[in-house]
XYZ file of C-alpha atoms in Angstrom:
645
model
C 1.930 -30.683 -14.080
C -0.997 -30.967 -11.781
C -3.830 -29.262 -10.578
C -4.333 -26.468 -8.433
C -6.595 -28.475 -6.060
C -3.710 -31.351 -5.935
C -0.804 -29.182 -5.682
C -1.982 -26.620 -2.321
C -3.380 -30.016 -0.622
C -0.259 -31.447 -0.923
C 2.786 -29.201 2.081
C 4.371 -26.898 0.484
C 7.597 -27.721 -1.588
C 11.159 -27.861 -0.219
C 12.415 -27.125 -3.826
C 11.462 -24.104 -6.473
C 12.965 -26.393 -9.152
C 11.289 -29.551 -9.804
C 8.358 -28.005 -7.429
C 5.420 -29.891 -9.343
C 3.350 -26.797 -11.223
C 0.171 -25.872 -11.469
C -1.700 -26.582 -14.808
C -4.873 -24.401 -15.706
C -7.542 -24.128 -18.490
C -6.816 -20.216 -18.842
C -6.020 -17.225 -16.396
C -7.243 -14.761 -16.162
C -6.344 -11.544 -18.281
C -4.655 -8.479 -17.713
C -6.476 -5.406 -17.981
C -6.274 -3.237 -21.058
C -5.040 -0.078 -18.902
C -4.033 0.353 -15.215
C -5.248 3.328 -14.652
C -8.518 2.790 -15.014
C -8.573 0.252 -12.273
C -8.580 1.358 -7.937
C -6.394 -0.627 -5.915
C -6.862 -0.994 -2.043
C -3.987 -1.872 -0.455
C -4.282 -3.527 3.094
C -2.330 -5.912 5.412
C -3.692 -9.103 5.952
C -3.290 -9.373 10.179
C -5.206 -6.377 10.771
C -7.931 -6.496 7.577
C -10.489 -8.534 8.683
C -10.349 -12.130 10.527
C -14.058 -12.475 8.957
C -15.566 -13.063 12.229
C -17.065 -9.026 12.384
C -20.992 -10.246 13.120
C -19.691 -11.701 16.465
C -18.601 -8.366 17.382
C -20.610 -4.410 17.669
C -19.931 -2.156 14.949
C -17.781 0.358 16.502
C -20.565 3.680 18.083
C -17.849 6.109 17.372
C -19.819 9.015 19.393
C -18.777 6.920 22.465
C -15.264 5.135 22.026
C -15.229 4.408 25.943
C -18.142 1.617 25.937
C -15.343 0.104 23.225
C -12.301 -0.001 26.090
C -12.850 -2.231 28.394
C -12.079 -1.708 32.465
C -8.895 -1.124 33.373
C -7.472 0.298 30.047
C -4.246 0.825 29.224
C -3.152 3.424 26.478
C 0.744 1.840 26.949
C -0.574 -1.848 26.350
C -2.941 -1.165 23.053
C 0.136 0.903 21.713
C 2.363 -2.201 21.903
C -0.217 -4.578 20.649
C -0.485 -2.762 17.359
C 4.213 -2.495 17.580
C 4.075 -6.178 18.011
C 1.408 -8.466 17.983
C -0.242 -10.333 15.061
C -3.803 -8.978 16.236
C -5.660 -12.045 13.769
C -6.526 -11.029 10.394
C -6.846 -13.545 7.940
C -6.745 -14.728 4.071
C -10.605 -15.408 3.985
C -11.186 -13.037 5.880
C -10.090 -10.703 3.297
C -12.376 -12.746 1.174
C -15.034 -12.765 3.324
C -14.836 -9.049 2.473
C -14.662 -8.398 -1.314
C -18.528 -7.364 -1.148
C -17.525 -5.141 1.010
C -14.899 -3.597 -0.993
C -16.401 -4.249 -4.422
C -19.653 -2.155 -3.326
C -16.952 0.726 -2.469
C -15.860 0.698 -5.651
C -11.822 -0.718 -5.828
C -11.187 -2.899 -9.005
C -7.536 -4.142 -7.680
C -5.829 -5.706 -3.949
C -2.897 -5.209 -3.640
C -1.922 -8.026 -0.607
C 1.084 -7.443 1.654
C 2.984 -10.434 2.429
C 1.520 -12.923 3.423
C 4.717 -15.331 3.543
C 5.786 -17.976 6.115
C 7.160 -15.318 9.069
C 9.740 -16.588 11.281
C 7.656 -18.583 13.884
C 9.238 -16.889 16.715
C 10.124 -13.650 17.299
C 14.355 -13.421 18.318
C 17.513 -15.117 19.477
C 17.662 -17.531 22.425
C 19.977 -15.748 25.406
C 18.336 -12.613 23.534
C 16.314 -10.228 23.911
C 12.501 -10.575 22.626
C 11.308 -8.561 19.418
C 8.379 -7.934 17.730
C 6.013 -10.331 15.514
C 7.145 -9.152 12.279
C 2.825 -9.201 11.656
C 3.618 -7.073 8.330
C 5.273 -9.493 6.110
C 8.716 -8.639 5.034
C 10.758 -11.117 7.029
C 9.901 -14.348 4.792
C 11.414 -17.673 6.522
C 9.289 -20.151 3.163
C 8.705 -18.310 0.229
C 6.882 -21.692 -1.278
C 4.454 -21.426 1.525
C 1.830 -18.935 3.487
C 2.348 -18.034 7.122
C 0.050 -20.188 8.870
C -1.018 -17.410 11.222
C -2.417 -15.885 7.782
C -3.914 -18.754 6.737
C -3.054 -21.399 3.962
C -1.984 -21.764 0.191
C -5.490 -22.688 -0.837
C -7.106 -19.581 1.445
C -4.688 -17.349 -1.086
C -6.328 -19.523 -4.104
C -9.506 -19.250 -3.379
C -9.188 -15.562 -2.613
C -8.088 -14.827 -5.991
C -10.890 -16.811 -7.264
C -13.411 -15.023 -5.338
C -11.508 -11.576 -6.369
C -11.732 -12.383 -9.944
C -15.333 -13.278 -10.030
C -15.713 -10.050 -8.654
C -13.904 -8.463 -11.189
C -11.149 -7.338 -8.509
C -7.307 -8.151 -9.235
C -4.705 -9.019 -7.034
C -1.600 -7.839 -6.542
C 0.964 -9.050 -4.223
C 3.595 -7.888 -2.085
C 6.832 -9.345 -2.993
C 10.472 -9.417 -1.123
C 13.225 -9.314 -4.045
C 16.869 -8.521 -2.628
C 16.281 -10.027 0.822
C 15.247 -12.395 3.369
C 14.524 -13.093 7.443
C 17.310 -13.506 9.560
C 17.223 -17.279 9.184
C 21.039 -16.905 9.789
C 22.926 -15.225 12.149
C 26.879 -14.289 11.465
C 30.181 -16.401 12.416
C 32.502 -13.209 14.332
C 35.465 -14.500 15.504
C 33.651 -17.454 16.377
C 30.624 -16.007 17.580
C 27.269 -16.313 16.537
C 26.095 -12.133 16.183
C 22.939 -11.473 14.634
C 23.577 -7.796 13.587
C 27.804 -7.349 12.779
C 28.377 -3.720 11.291
C 28.277 -3.008 7.931
C 31.905 -3.579 5.823
C 32.215 -3.807 1.984
C 34.459 -7.100 2.010
C 35.680 -9.522 2.243
C 31.891 -11.349 3.530
C 31.705 -12.363 6.714
C 31.581 -15.841 7.806
C 28.284 -17.629 8.078
C 27.605 -18.843 11.552
C 24.708 -21.112 12.576
C 21.403 -21.098 11.135
C 18.377 -20.766 13.666
C 15.668 -22.836 14.569
C 11.948 -22.716 15.100
C 11.952 -21.705 18.912
C 13.869 -18.653 18.564
C 17.355 -20.456 18.932
C 20.215 -21.813 16.965
C 21.084 -25.202 15.196
C 24.365 -25.975 15.549
C 27.162 -24.771 13.224
C 27.029 -26.908 10.285
C 23.733 -28.324 9.858
C 21.847 -28.049 6.927
C 17.977 -26.662 8.263
C 15.464 -30.036 7.960
C 12.558 -29.069 9.790
C 9.791 -26.941 8.135
C 10.347 -23.961 10.647
C 14.467 -23.888 10.861
C 16.217 -22.005 8.300
C 15.112 -20.306 5.223
C 13.065 -21.967 2.209
C 13.392 -23.282 -0.142
C 16.890 -25.287 -0.528
C 17.866 -23.242 -3.024
C 18.749 -20.006 -1.085
C 20.163 -22.524 2.308
C 24.070 -21.778 0.254
C 26.121 -18.814 2.244
C 26.660 -17.844 -1.310
C 23.008 -16.501 -1.339
C 24.041 -13.574 0.313
C 25.819 -11.155 0.508
C 26.959 -11.287 4.085
C 27.559 -8.035 4.813
C 26.211 -6.471 7.949
C 24.604 -3.756 8.566
C 22.481 -2.892 11.903
C 19.041 -1.027 9.540
C 21.024 2.752 9.955
C 22.417 5.044 6.727
C 24.774 2.482 4.850
C 27.246 5.730 3.332
C 26.346 7.339 -0.031
C 26.579 4.817 -3.151
C 25.567 5.970 -6.699
C 22.143 5.131 -7.986
C 24.180 2.884 -10.913
C 26.990 1.229 -8.509
C 25.781 -2.623 -7.676
C 28.080 -2.770 -4.843
C 26.390 1.257 -3.138
C 26.596 -0.186 0.295
C 22.288 -0.122 0.678
C 22.411 -2.675 -2.232
C 24.584 -5.145 -0.341
C 23.710 -4.889 3.570
C 21.379 -5.678 5.977
C 18.261 -4.069 7.079
C 17.067 -6.038 10.090
C 17.049 -8.665 7.191
C 19.280 -10.824 5.332
C 20.305 -9.424 2.006
C 20.627 -11.791 -0.687
C 23.143 -11.810 -3.044
C 20.989 -11.228 -6.993
C 24.570 -12.602 -8.319
C 23.897 -15.827 -7.590
C 19.722 -16.269 -6.923
C 18.485 -13.848 -9.075
C 17.004 -16.873 -11.124
C 15.891 -18.563 -8.059
C 13.365 -15.095 -6.371
C 12.622 -15.156 -10.847
C 11.218 -19.063 -10.322
C 9.733 -18.496 -6.698
C 7.107 -15.534 -7.985
C 6.535 -17.167 -11.476
C 5.195 -20.022 -9.308
C 3.005 -18.375 -7.552
C 1.640 -16.121 -10.490
C 0.768 -19.329 -12.063
C -0.343 -20.808 -9.004
C -2.648 -18.411 -7.269
C -2.984 -16.353 -11.162
C -1.877 -13.225 -9.768
C -2.512 -10.225 -11.675
C 0.406 -8.044 -10.264
C 3.220 -7.315 -8.296
C 4.481 -4.836 -6.086
C 8.290 -5.125 -5.581
C 10.058 -3.965 -2.548
C 13.080 -2.056 -1.954
C 13.524 -2.044 -5.371
C 16.453 0.497 -5.234
C 18.078 -1.846 -3.523
C 18.687 -4.377 -6.482
C 21.664 -3.161 -8.903
C 19.816 -1.956 -12.145
C 21.010 -5.098 -14.059
C 19.076 -7.457 -11.344
C 15.662 -5.180 -12.213
C 15.872 -5.169 -14.960
C 16.858 -8.888 -15.418
C 13.459 -9.527 -12.906
C 10.703 -7.879 -14.100
C 12.059 -8.795 -17.813
C 11.614 -12.066 -16.585
C 8.310 -11.727 -15.024
C 6.389 -9.919 -17.693
C 7.700 -12.154 -20.241
C 6.271 -15.553 -18.349
C 3.019 -13.427 -17.253
C 2.575 -12.707 -21.106
C 3.302 -16.539 -21.996
C 0.541 -17.147 -19.301
C -1.974 -14.137 -21.559
C -1.801 -11.580 -18.660
C -0.856 -9.151 -21.395
C -0.200 -6.134 -19.381
C 0.822 -7.811 -15.748
C 1.603 -4.726 -13.423
C 4.875 -5.000 -11.609
C 4.947 -1.703 -9.413
C 8.452 -0.779 -7.774
C 8.603 0.425 -4.167
C 11.662 2.816 -5.416
C 12.610 5.574 -1.596
C 14.150 8.584 -2.081
C 12.235 10.802 -4.087
C 10.767 11.434 -7.339
C 14.121 12.328 -8.595
C 15.635 9.306 -7.968
C 11.586 6.800 -8.929
C 11.732 9.149 -12.302
C 15.053 7.574 -13.078
C 14.086 4.648 -11.628
C 11.606 4.220 -14.833
C 14.690 5.103 -17.056
C 17.107 2.731 -16.478
C 14.601 -0.792 -15.327
C 13.155 0.521 -18.488
C 9.098 -0.562 -19.398
C 8.827 -4.260 -18.403
C 8.722 -1.794 -14.842
C 5.346 -1.178 -15.312
C 5.100 1.975 -12.858
C 6.548 2.707 -9.554
C 4.889 3.802 -5.734
C 4.772 7.531 -4.997
C 6.446 7.967 -1.865
C 8.084 10.546 -2.238
C 7.451 14.731 -2.403
C 4.451 14.594 -4.814
C 2.737 12.480 -1.684
C 3.626 15.007 1.057
C 2.786 18.195 -1.645
C -0.639 16.362 -2.094
C -1.226 15.871 1.482
C -0.250 19.545 1.905
C -2.864 20.787 -0.922
C -5.356 18.824 -0.101
C -4.846 20.130 4.147
C -4.989 23.596 3.075
C -1.048 24.261 3.892
C 0.548 24.819 0.098
C -0.224 26.277 -3.158
C -2.171 24.243 -6.047
C 0.751 25.098 -8.284
C 3.615 23.074 -5.935
C 1.394 19.941 -6.469
C 0.500 20.426 -10.258
C 3.525 22.155 -11.049
C 5.190 17.940 -10.258
C 3.530 15.864 -13.391
C 4.946 18.346 -15.891
C 8.942 17.323 -15.062
C 11.412 16.438 -17.846
C 10.194 12.927 -18.242
C 10.923 10.777 -21.798
C 6.207 10.498 -21.393
C 3.470 12.588 -22.686
C 1.471 15.150 -20.039
C -1.197 11.951 -20.400
C 1.169 8.701 -20.355
C 2.095 10.001 -17.400
C 0.013 8.888 -15.247
C 0.331 5.093 -16.646
C 3.384 4.608 -14.637
C 3.229 6.393 -11.109
C 0.573 4.680 -7.939
C -0.418 7.129 -6.072
C -1.102 7.194 -2.397
C -2.066 9.565 0.020
C -0.996 6.747 3.071
C 0.479 3.715 3.281
C 2.066 1.583 5.834
C 5.233 3.211 6.029
C 4.543 6.966 5.421
C 8.670 6.927 5.451
C 8.126 10.418 3.347
C 5.841 12.102 6.137
C 6.629 13.089 9.511
C 4.938 12.327 11.632
C 4.266 9.002 10.751
C 0.425 9.562 11.355
C -2.297 8.683 8.313
C -3.966 11.694 6.785
C -6.206 13.807 8.446
C -5.297 11.914 11.815
C -3.276 15.461 12.810
C -6.204 17.090 13.258
C -8.514 14.188 14.110
C -10.555 14.940 10.990
C -12.192 12.320 9.417
C -14.097 14.133 6.706
C -10.577 15.979 5.374
C -10.614 12.036 4.224
C -12.299 12.941 1.292
C -10.803 15.756 0.127
C -7.612 13.764 0.048
C -9.600 11.192 -2.302
C -10.574 13.509 -4.625
C -7.339 14.511 -5.249
C -5.947 11.372 -5.445
C -8.758 9.798 -7.348
C -8.556 13.063 -10.124
C -4.565 13.293 -10.460
C -3.202 11.898 -13.123
C -2.139 7.923 -11.733
C -3.256 4.958 -10.716
C -4.858 5.803 -7.544
C -3.730 3.630 -4.263
C -6.491 3.447 -1.613
C -4.419 2.808 2.104
C -7.628 0.639 4.459
C -9.825 2.000 6.113
C -9.211 5.253 4.329
C -12.928 4.960 3.521
C -13.825 4.678 7.189
C -12.143 8.091 7.740
C -9.317 6.066 10.156
C -8.271 9.225 12.180
C -7.214 8.034 16.134
C -8.276 8.505 19.448
C -9.299 11.756 20.678
C -7.085 14.704 20.708
C -7.950 14.533 24.418
C -6.369 11.361 25.042
C -3.491 11.129 23.136
C -1.094 12.740 25.831
C -1.713 8.713 26.920
C 0.068 7.024 23.656
C 3.651 6.458 24.005
C 5.769 8.473 20.987
C 2.033 9.521 19.003
C 3.157 12.905 16.707
C 7.329 12.074 16.886
C 8.061 10.741 14.277
C 11.463 8.406 15.622
C 9.495 6.900 19.281
C 6.165 6.350 17.375
C 7.399 5.173 14.138
C 4.841 3.533 12.497
C 2.270 2.063 14.917
C -0.291 4.158 13.864
C -0.803 3.931 11.161
C -1.518 0.058 11.335
C -4.976 -0.314 13.671
C -7.375 -3.722 12.383
C -10.726 -2.584 11.164
C -12.422 -5.663 12.097
C -11.540 -4.872 15.833
C -10.430 -7.855 17.505
C -10.661 -8.557 21.287
C -7.226 -9.887 22.150
C -3.923 -10.152 19.466
C -1.977 -13.215 19.439
C 0.196 -14.513 21.549
C 3.581 -13.209 20.951
C 5.241 -15.925 18.043
C 1.826 -18.157 18.362
C -1.147 -18.194 17.408
C -3.511 -18.082 20.137
C -5.025 -14.885 21.735
C -3.262 -13.182 24.282
C -6.742 -12.485 26.978
C -3.569 -9.835 28.544
C -3.547 -7.643 26.264
C -5.815 -5.800 24.280
C -6.480 -5.729 20.663
C -5.044 -2.933 18.267
C -8.520 -1.707 17.157
C -9.399 1.305 15.430
C -9.748 4.796 16.932
C -8.196 3.497 20.027
C -10.877 1.264 20.652
C -10.668 -3.320 20.914
C -13.875 -5.838 20.704
C -15.307 -3.542 17.705
C -15.352 -3.101 13.785
C -15.326 -0.566 11.776
C -16.689 -2.385 8.481
C -19.656 0.471 8.261
C -21.451 0.964 4.616
C -23.555 4.045 6.224
C -21.289 5.792 7.285
C -20.440 9.020 5.593
C -16.993 9.043 4.698
C -17.251 5.710 2.732
C -20.504 6.752 1.235
C -18.911 10.032 -0.331
C -15.603 7.790 -1.414
C -17.854 5.215 -3.381
C -19.571 7.973 -4.514
C -15.933 9.289 -5.546
C -15.223 5.593 -6.978
C -18.626 5.070 -8.527
C -18.121 8.775 -10.874
C -14.131 7.737 -12.159
C -15.121 4.180 -13.096
C -18.308 6.198 -15.198
C -16.370 8.713 -17.372
C -13.386 7.412 -18.804
C -12.048 11.020 -18.998
C -11.283 11.159 -15.615
C -9.125 8.863 -15.706
C -7.294 9.039 -18.619
C -7.673 12.238 -19.539
C -4.638 14.758 -19.394
C -4.803 17.700 -16.908
C -4.636 21.878 -15.956
C -5.258 23.364 -12.797
C -7.351 26.322 -13.168
C -7.366 29.612 -12.690
C -10.047 30.534 -9.993
C -11.796 34.372 -10.049
C -11.404 36.836 -7.871
C -14.009 39.954 -7.414
C -12.160 42.487 -9.811
C -13.488 40.364 -12.573
C -10.013 38.604 -12.814
C -8.641 34.556 -13.050
C -5.534 33.874 -11.020
C -4.051 30.714 -9.677
C -5.789 29.464 -6.292
C -3.368 30.403 -2.995
C -3.245 27.420 -0.527
C -6.120 27.246 1.323
C -8.576 28.155 -1.927
C -10.680 26.569 -4.159
C -8.719 24.185 -6.307
C -10.682 23.543 -8.990
C -8.729 21.119 -12.182
C -9.718 19.816 -15.508
C -8.417 16.227 -17.890
C -9.644 16.681 -20.747
C -10.603 13.248 -22.971
C -10.535 14.563 -26.809
C -13.537 17.097 -26.718
C -14.513 15.753 -23.724
C -13.706 17.557 -20.111
C -14.306 17.169 -16.553
C -14.081 19.529 -13.920
C -13.205 18.750 -10.264
C -13.253 20.828 -7.650
C -12.470 20.669 -4.276
C -13.023 23.319 -0.992
C -9.858 22.215 1.507
C -11.205 24.677 4.044
C -12.730 23.096 7.148
C -14.956 25.733 7.755
C -16.295 27.624 5.120
C -18.499 27.127 2.385
C -16.605 28.765 -1.260
C -18.359 30.230 -3.588
C -15.825 29.425 -6.384
C -15.573 30.850 -10.403
C -13.450 28.249 -11.993
C -12.052 28.453 -15.782
C -12.963 25.801 -18.780
C -11.598 24.924 -22.208
C -13.026 27.561 -24.319
C -11.740 25.900 -27.431
C -14.068 23.049 -26.026
C -16.653 24.423 -24.543
C -17.460 27.455 -27.101
C -21.096 26.760 -27.821
C -21.478 24.521 -24.779
C -24.080 25.465 -22.383
C -23.667 23.633 -19.361
C -21.293 21.013 -17.363
C -23.735 17.925 -15.934
C -22.929 17.266 -11.442
C -22.160 13.635 -11.599
C -20.704 13.642 -8.094
C -20.768 16.278 -5.477
C -20.072 14.993 -1.366
C -21.894 17.380 -0.321
C -25.686 15.594 -1.143
C -24.722 12.846 1.712
C -26.532 13.428 4.597
C -26.738 16.951 3.711
C -28.668 19.857 0.662
C -26.866 20.859 -1.983
C -27.043 23.775 -4.344
C -24.873 21.423 -7.199
C -27.013 17.818 -6.811
C -26.030 15.427 -8.491
C -28.238 15.370 -12.816
C -28.408 19.344 -11.750
C -26.403 22.008 -14.298
C -23.999 24.696 -13.898
C -23.687 26.998 -16.742
C -21.702 28.129 -18.928
C -20.150 31.357 -18.891
C -18.312 34.179 -21.414
C -16.783 36.018 -19.738
C -14.672 39.554 -20.977
C -11.503 38.290 -22.310
C -12.879 35.753 -24.315
C -12.626 32.893 -21.800
C -15.082 30.815 -20.854
C -15.973 29.999 -17.042
C -18.590 27.529 -14.910
C -19.270 29.394 -10.572
C -20.167 26.242 -8.125
C -21.696 28.252 -5.591
C -21.845 27.195 -1.773
C -19.601 24.730 -2.120
C -19.213 22.753 2.015
C -16.512 22.592 3.812
C -14.300 19.778 3.210
C -16.407 18.865 -0.293
C -15.509 17.842 -3.226
C -17.567 18.023 -6.703
C -17.195 16.926 -10.391
C -18.901 17.961 -13.224
C -19.055 17.015 -17.226
C -19.439 18.765 -20.644
C -20.967 15.739 -22.154
């Protein structure tokens, strides 16, 4: 046993077994209910470098002033696709006050583990840097481009002082491409997938893009893979694969191709290395005092190993006093497979990350393209959960760094270049069932370059050409990215700054989108009904006195109910029209109620409204015995919340 300071003051351990384990007086406790939290997901390379004070705030009315002479859109886009931009863990720590002011209570930080120092292999084509963090070379070390283990410990400690919990993104089923295959005596990076027998192991890659001689075990920290427990060929399935489709395979089949194939990675054999991965992440939980893990590609891990991993991690966290440690699984493939995983993996898997049809439907309703019943109907699926408890099993998002279920892969609001549209999406996200998660920059309404410039952007709006490039702007607005495979700035290339700029940041707490999202987060924190209540889509009043379900593009109103408390949430998805809406409320709960009190109204930010915060909206009877309220002149792209107590 050793103190945390002693451990981070020494080089990273070469083995996880026998590594010095931290000794703490106590650990940060878990929340009683993760539904009360609001998570904020960021890529550490793209959030902050802590030097925003050296750069001007971006003037969004004059974006060309933030584009140096000789600006080229292809270079800006290539910078975003290929390079580290310079964000750091200490930069994240420097922005905790900003996140605290916004109302964030938990950070999900993209992978921080050490990546391959150089992309590609000697004699082959150059490849982009793995700035996103999913090509790990050393599971026991923080990538030096992001900082140090001490920086990670300091970030978590500072976050805890502000009441912000920290969730780290972890890889369970694969490492980076740290070695090459032997195919008929030749070193091969990606042979085609085969079910068996395993391919022969070729050579380890070194730290300069080349290969070590065959049979040489890695010794230098940049060579091969670490810890040592992962250095045997038997640690990997060695099934090949090129990142394409790997054929069919049942969800309960441990040998399904998608569970054994490489996907621009090296697939770990959970039959031999599950315990190693459990020990690695237990070590990090203890060292950094983590509050949760987001497990990448959990679907690609055989079910028995997923159960064992989640159970072991939860047990270890409980031993440290973290009674409600969060384990979120990324389970791609749509809502059906996600629901199945909740059942098959069991209670030790806290929740799944919602990446399927529900996210796409949520975006469509917020954009006025789908009827609200399509969205609310997705919360009544036949799960072995109560209507209210369902909210604790899903982490819900509008965007993430992949947006794999969205075509094209653009941030919410980008297609119509509408930062204000983000507010409507935030209203739905924050006040529907689930554990809400904001993607970094959402609160600033990042929507990319001006529409008239998008014709110059490589692959803009074309899924197979652009991919995820335009989802990952650097909020801190670097002047230049890092050199490919290096640490120094590259003065020949512009930084991948927000709205198609470089050298200007967007941490603007006076921005109206930021202020409106902050208002919604504060209302959620102040009223437990908004996070823990049951939810009901409300009928919309018509000119003839009837009430029917809203159509696509109409005002959406729904209630959250907790015991006797009712909160009415209302959004106007129209970009052009103010709307007046009559909406049902619960007749039984409000039989004697005279009014609802407005606790949030985004229209109040930057404008006048008939329903300011603190005002009341009368509860009115209808001829059929129902009760309703009337919201008048709700402005375009606005959100209102009112409570009956």
